[in-house]
Coordinates of C-alpha atoms in Angstrom, one line a residue:
X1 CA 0.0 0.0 0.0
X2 CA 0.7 3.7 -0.3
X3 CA 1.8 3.4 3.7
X4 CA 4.6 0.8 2.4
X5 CA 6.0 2.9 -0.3
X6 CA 6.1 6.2 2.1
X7 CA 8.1 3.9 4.6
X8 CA 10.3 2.9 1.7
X9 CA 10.9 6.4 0.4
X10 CA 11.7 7.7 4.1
X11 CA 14.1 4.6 4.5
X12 CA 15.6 5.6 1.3
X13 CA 16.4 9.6 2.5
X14 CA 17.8 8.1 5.9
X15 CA 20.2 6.0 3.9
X16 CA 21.4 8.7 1.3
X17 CA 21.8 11.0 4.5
X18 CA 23.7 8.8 6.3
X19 CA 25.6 8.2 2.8
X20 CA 25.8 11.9 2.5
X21 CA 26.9 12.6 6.2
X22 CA 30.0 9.4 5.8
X23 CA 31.2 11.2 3.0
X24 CA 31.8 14.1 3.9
X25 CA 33.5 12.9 6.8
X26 CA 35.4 10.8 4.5
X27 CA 36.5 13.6 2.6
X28 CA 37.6 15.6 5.5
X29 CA 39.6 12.8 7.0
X30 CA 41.3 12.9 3.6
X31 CA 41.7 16.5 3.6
X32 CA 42.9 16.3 6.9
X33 CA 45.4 13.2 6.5
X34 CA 46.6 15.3 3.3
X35 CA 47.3 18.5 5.6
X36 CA 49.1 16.8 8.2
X37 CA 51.8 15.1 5.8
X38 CA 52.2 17.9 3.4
X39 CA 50.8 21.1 5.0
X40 CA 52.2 20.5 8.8
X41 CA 54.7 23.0 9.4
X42 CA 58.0 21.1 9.9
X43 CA 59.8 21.2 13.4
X44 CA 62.8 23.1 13.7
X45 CA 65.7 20.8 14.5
X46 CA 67.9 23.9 15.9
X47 CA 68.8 24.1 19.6
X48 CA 67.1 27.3 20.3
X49 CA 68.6 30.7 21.3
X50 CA 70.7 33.6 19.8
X51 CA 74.1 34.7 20.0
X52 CA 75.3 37.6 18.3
X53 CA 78.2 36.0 16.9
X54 CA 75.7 33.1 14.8
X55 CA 74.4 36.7 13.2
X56 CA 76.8 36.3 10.0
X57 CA 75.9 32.4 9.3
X58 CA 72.8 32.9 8.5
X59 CA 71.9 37.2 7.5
X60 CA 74.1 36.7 4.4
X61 CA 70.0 36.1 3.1
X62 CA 68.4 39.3 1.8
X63 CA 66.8 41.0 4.4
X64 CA 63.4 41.3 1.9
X65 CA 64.0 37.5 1.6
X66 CA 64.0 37.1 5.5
X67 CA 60.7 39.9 5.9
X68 CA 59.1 37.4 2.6
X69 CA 59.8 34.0 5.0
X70 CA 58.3 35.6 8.2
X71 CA 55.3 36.9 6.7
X72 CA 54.8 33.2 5.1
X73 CA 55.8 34.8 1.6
X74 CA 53.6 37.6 2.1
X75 CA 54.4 41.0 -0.2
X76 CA 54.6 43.9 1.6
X77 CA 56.0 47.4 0.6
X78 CA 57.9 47.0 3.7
X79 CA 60.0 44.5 1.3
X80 CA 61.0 47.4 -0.5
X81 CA 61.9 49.5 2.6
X82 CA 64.4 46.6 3.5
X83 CA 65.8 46.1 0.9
X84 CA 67.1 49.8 1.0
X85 CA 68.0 49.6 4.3
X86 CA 70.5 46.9 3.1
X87 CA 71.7 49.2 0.6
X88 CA 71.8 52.4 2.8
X89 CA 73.6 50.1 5.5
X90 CA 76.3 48.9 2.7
X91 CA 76.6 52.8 1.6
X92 CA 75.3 53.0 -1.8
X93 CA 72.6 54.7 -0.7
X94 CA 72.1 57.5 2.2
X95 CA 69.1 58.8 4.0
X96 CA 68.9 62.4 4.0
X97 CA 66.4 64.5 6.2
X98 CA 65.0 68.1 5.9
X99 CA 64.3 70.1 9.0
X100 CA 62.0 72.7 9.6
X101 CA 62.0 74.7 12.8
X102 CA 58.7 74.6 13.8
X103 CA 58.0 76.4 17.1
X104 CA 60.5 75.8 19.7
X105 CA 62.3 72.8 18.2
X106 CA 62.8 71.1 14.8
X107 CA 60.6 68.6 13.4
X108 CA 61.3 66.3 10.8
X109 CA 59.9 67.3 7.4
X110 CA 60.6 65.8 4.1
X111 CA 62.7 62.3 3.6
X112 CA 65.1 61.7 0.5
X113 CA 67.3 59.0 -0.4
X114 CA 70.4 59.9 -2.6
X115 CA 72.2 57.6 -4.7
X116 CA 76.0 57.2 -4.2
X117 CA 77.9 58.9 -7.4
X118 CA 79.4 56.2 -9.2
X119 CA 75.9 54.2 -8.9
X120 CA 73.8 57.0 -10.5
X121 CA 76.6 58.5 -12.9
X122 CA 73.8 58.2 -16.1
X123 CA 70.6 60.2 -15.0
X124 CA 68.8 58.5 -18.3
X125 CA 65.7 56.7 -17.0
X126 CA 67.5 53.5 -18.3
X127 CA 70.6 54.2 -15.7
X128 CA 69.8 50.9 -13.7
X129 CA 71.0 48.4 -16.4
X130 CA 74.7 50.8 -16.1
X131 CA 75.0 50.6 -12.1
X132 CA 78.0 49.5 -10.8
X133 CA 78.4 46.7 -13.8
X134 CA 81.9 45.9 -11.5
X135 CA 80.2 44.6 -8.5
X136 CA 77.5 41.6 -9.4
X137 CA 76.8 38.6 -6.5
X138 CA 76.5 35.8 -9.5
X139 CA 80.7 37.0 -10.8
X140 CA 83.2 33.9 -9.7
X141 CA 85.0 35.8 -6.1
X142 CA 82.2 38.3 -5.9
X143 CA 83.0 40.3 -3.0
X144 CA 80.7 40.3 0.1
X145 CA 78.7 43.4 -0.5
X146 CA 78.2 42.5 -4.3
X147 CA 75.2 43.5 -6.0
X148 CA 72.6 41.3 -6.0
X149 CA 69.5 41.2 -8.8
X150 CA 67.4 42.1 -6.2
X151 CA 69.6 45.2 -5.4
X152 CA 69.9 46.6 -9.0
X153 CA 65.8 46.5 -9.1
X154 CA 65.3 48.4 -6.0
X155 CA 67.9 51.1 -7.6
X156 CA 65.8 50.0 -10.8
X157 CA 62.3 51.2 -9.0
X158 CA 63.5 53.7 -7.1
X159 CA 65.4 56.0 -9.1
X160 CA 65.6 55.0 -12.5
X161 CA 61.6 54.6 -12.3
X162 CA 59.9 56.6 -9.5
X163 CA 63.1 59.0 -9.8
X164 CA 63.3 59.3 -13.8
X165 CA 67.2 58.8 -13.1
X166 CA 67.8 61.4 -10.6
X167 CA 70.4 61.0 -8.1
X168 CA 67.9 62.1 -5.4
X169 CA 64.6 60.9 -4.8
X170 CA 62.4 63.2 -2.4
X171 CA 60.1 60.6 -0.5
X172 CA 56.9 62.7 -2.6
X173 CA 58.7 61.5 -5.8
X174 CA 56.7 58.5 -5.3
X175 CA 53.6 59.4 -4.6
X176 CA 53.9 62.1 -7.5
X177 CA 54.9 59.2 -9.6
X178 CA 52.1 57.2 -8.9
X179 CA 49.7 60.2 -9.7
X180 CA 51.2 60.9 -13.1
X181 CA 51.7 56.8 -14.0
X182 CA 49.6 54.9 -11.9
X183 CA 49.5 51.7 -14.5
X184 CA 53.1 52.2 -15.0
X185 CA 53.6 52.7 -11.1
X186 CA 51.8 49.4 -10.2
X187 CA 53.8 47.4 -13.4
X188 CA 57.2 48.3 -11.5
X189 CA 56.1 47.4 -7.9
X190 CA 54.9 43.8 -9.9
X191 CA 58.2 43.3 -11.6
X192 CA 60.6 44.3 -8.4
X193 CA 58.3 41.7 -6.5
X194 CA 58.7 39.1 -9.3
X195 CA 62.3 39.4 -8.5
X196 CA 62.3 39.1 -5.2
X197 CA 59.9 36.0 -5.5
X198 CA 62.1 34.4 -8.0
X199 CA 65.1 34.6 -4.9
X200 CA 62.2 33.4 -2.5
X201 CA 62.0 30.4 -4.8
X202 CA 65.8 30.1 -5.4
X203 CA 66.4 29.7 -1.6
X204 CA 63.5 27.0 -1.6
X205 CA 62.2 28.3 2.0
X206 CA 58.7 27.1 0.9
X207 CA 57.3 23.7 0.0
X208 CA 55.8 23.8 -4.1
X209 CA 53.0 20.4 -2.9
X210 CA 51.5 22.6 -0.8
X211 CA 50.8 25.7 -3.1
X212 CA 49.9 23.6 -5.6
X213 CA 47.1 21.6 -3.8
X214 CA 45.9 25.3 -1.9
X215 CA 43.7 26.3 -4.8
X216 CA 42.1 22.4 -5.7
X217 CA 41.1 22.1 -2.2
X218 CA 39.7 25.3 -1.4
X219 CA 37.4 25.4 -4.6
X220 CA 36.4 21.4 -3.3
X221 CA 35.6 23.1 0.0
X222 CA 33.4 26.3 -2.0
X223 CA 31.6 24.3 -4.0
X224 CA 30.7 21.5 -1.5
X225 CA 29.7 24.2 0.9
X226 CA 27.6 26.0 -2.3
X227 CA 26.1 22.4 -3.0
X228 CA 25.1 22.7 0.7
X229 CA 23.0 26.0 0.3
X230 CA 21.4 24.4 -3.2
X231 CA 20.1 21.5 -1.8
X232 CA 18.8 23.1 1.3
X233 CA 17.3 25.4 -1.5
X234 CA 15.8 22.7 -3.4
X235 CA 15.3 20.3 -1.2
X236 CA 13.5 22.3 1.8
X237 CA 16.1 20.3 4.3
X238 CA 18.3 21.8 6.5
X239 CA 20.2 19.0 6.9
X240 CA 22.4 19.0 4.2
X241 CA 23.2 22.4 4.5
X242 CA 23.9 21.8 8.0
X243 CA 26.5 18.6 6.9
X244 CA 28.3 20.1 3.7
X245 CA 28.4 23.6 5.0
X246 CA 30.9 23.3 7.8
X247 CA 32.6 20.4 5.7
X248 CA 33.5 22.9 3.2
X249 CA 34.4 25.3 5.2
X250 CA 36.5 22.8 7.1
X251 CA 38.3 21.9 4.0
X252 CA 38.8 25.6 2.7
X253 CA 40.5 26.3 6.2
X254 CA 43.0 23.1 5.5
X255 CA 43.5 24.7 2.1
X256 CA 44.6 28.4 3.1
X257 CA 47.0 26.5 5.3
X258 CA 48.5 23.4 3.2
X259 CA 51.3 25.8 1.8
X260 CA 54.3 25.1 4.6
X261 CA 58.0 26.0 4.8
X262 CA 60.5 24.0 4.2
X263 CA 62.8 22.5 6.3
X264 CA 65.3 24.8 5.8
X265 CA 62.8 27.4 5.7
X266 CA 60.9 26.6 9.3
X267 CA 65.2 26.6 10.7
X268 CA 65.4 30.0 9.7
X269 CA 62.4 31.2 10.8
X270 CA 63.0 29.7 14.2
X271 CA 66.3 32.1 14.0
X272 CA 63.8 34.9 13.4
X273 CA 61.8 34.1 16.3
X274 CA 64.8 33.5 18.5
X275 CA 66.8 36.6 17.1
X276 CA 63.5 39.0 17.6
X277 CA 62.8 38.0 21.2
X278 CA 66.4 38.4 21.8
X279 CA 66.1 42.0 20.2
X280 CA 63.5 42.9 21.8
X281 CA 64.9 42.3 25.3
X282 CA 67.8 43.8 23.9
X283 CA 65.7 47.0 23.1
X284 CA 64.0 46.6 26.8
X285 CA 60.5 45.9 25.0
X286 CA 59.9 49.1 23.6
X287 CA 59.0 49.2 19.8
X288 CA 60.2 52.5 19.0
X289 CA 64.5 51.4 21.2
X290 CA 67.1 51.8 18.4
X291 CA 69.2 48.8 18.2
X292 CA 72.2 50.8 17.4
X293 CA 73.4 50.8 20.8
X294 CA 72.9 47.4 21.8
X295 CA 76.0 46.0 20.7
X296 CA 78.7 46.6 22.3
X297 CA 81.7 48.2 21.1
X298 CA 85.5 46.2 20.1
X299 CA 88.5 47.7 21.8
X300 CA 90.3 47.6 18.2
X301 CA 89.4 49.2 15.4
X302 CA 89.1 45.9 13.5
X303 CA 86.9 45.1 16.3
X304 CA 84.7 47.9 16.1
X305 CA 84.3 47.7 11.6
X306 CA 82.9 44.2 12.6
X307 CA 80.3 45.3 15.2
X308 CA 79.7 48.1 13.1
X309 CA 78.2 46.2 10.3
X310 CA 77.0 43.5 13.0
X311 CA 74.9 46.3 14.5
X312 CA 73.9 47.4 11.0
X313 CA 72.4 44.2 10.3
X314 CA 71.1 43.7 13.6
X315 CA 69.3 47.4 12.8
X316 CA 67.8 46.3 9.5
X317 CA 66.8 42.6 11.3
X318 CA 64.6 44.4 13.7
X319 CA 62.6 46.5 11.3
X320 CA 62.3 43.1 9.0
X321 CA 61.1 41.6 12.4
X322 CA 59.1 44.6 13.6
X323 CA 61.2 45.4 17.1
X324 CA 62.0 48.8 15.8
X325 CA 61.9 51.0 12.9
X326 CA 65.5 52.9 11.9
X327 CA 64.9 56.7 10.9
X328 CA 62.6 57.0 7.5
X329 CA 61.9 53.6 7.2
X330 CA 58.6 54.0 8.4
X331 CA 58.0 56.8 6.5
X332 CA 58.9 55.2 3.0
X333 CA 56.8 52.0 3.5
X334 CA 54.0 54.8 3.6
X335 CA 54.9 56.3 0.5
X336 CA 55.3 53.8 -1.6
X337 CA 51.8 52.2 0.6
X338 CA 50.5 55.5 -0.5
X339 CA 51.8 55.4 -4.4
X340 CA 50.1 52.1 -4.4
X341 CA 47.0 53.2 -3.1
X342 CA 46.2 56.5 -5.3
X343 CA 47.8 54.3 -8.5
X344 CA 44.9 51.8 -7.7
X345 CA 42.2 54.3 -7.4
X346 CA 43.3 55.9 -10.2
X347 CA 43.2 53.4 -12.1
X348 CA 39.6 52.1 -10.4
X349 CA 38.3 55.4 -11.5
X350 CA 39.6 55.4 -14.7
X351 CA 37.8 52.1 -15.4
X352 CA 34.4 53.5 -14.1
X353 CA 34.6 56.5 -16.3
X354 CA 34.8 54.3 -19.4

């Protein structure tokens, strides 16, 4: 009878529920099992700690490089802002300040970086591919502050570009160059970050399985969850939306975080967390401490050139690692934050207007 083949058709829902509810467990168990052999962040096998002295084993890596591996490969303008503190720190490049007395004291106004002489010789916009030919990290004997790729596109971006090849670039070069070529302005912030993800990938400080399986397993997780809503749509049952929804959220979480560092990758990032918690109780805790002064002085000369540049790296480290910010560092990431910002509206508005 009619009763019979109601019972039936109700036995028959259960089942492709309970079907329903097994697999999607399934799936995330698989999900899961797939996350915890590929997208488990390895453990460091270091011992833990930071001397001073273990500084120049492992900051021979691009400070930008170091900033890309803490932010998990992150881009950031602040990678641009290190990677001139490198070359200010290694003198091709110098931070000058205008003061305006203003009241009773003198607050700072304008920032400018100037290129050293023999870098920026040829003021033609094309002046980067002539910089310091001499000096390139890839010759045989290169010496240790050799130009790097990633060097010659900062000096690329920055005054060859933003610049148009002048010697000094005013901080408001930037922004003005972003006004008058915001497509162009965006195209060279793309292209210096291309470089300095090519090096990222170079140093192999992140696992390829895992970015490769991010995107497959976060659109499973969307459209399972989607597939949730439509047949709590259709089929006037909460229940499945109340089974594949969390399921794909679930996997989309394991997704955004299969991508991992390598084992190299999660040693050096150890040394970051070690080396910032020793700067910061270097600085005392406060944010805004230089680092400068922490490092104490050699009674030879020879002893002082190498705590110099020790406490010149140790200076750029804790900006990469946000203990402290050297003078104008701050103040350039917001330019060039603020060139990409009125580049993009520009270029939003331009697009509306058409």
């Amino acid at each position: 009878g009619w009763t019979d083949v109601a019972s039936e058709q109700q036995g028959n829902w259960l089942s492709a529920k309970a079907g329903l509810a097994g697999f999607s467990i399934l799936l995330l168990l698989a999900v899961f099992v797939l996350w915890a052999c590929i997208g488990k962040e390895h453990r460091p096998r270091g011992k833990g700690g930071f001397e001073p002295e273990e500084l120049g084993s492992w900051t021979d890596m691009h400070p930008a490089i170091a900033g890309r591996l803490w932010r998990f490969d992150r881009e950031s303008a602040s990678d641009v802002t290190a990677a001139v503190l490198r070359l200010v720190d290694k003198g091709y490049v110098s931070l000058r300040r205008d003061v305006t007395l203003q009241g009773d004291g003198a607050k700072p106004a304008h920032y400018a970086l100037v290129c050293a002489e023999p870098l920026c010789a040829d003021r033609s916009p094309d002046a980067a591919e002539k910089f310091v030919p001499a000096l390139s990290a890839e010759e045989t004997n290169a010496p240790k502050n050799a130009f790097s790729a990633l060097d010659r596109a900062t000096l690329d971006l920055l005054f060859a570009r933003c610049g148009d090849g002048a010697r000094t670039l005013p901080f408001s070069a930037i922004v003005r160059a972003a006004e008058e070529h915001p497509h162009e302005f965006l195209s060279w912030l793309n292209d210096w970050q291309k470089v300095l993800s090519e090096d990222v990938q170079a140093q192999e400080l992140f696992e390829k399985k895992g970015w490769r399986l991010q995107i497959p397993i976060m659109v499973l997780g969307a459209v399972w969850a989607l597939a949730g809503f439509a047949c709590w749509y259709f089929l006037r049952d909460a229940f499945y939306a109340a089974i594949m929804v969390p399921t794909g959220a679930l996997l989309m979480l394991c997704g955004a975080h299969m991508p991992r560092r390598s084992q190299a990758g999660a040693e050096l990032n150890a040394q970051c967390e070690t080396l910032r918690a020793w700067l910061k109780e270097r600085a005392g805790g406060a944010s805004d401490t230089p680092v400068d002064d922490t490092m104490p002085r050699g009674a030879s000369e020879g002893d002082r050139s190498e705590n110099d540049e020790l406490r010149g790296n140790l200076a750029i480290y804790a900006y990469v690692l946000g203990v402290a910010s050297p003078e104008g560092a701050d103040a350039l990431t917001s330019a060039l934050d603020e060139g990409w910002k009125v580049a993009r509206d520009a270029l939003r508005a331009h697009v509306r207007s058409r």
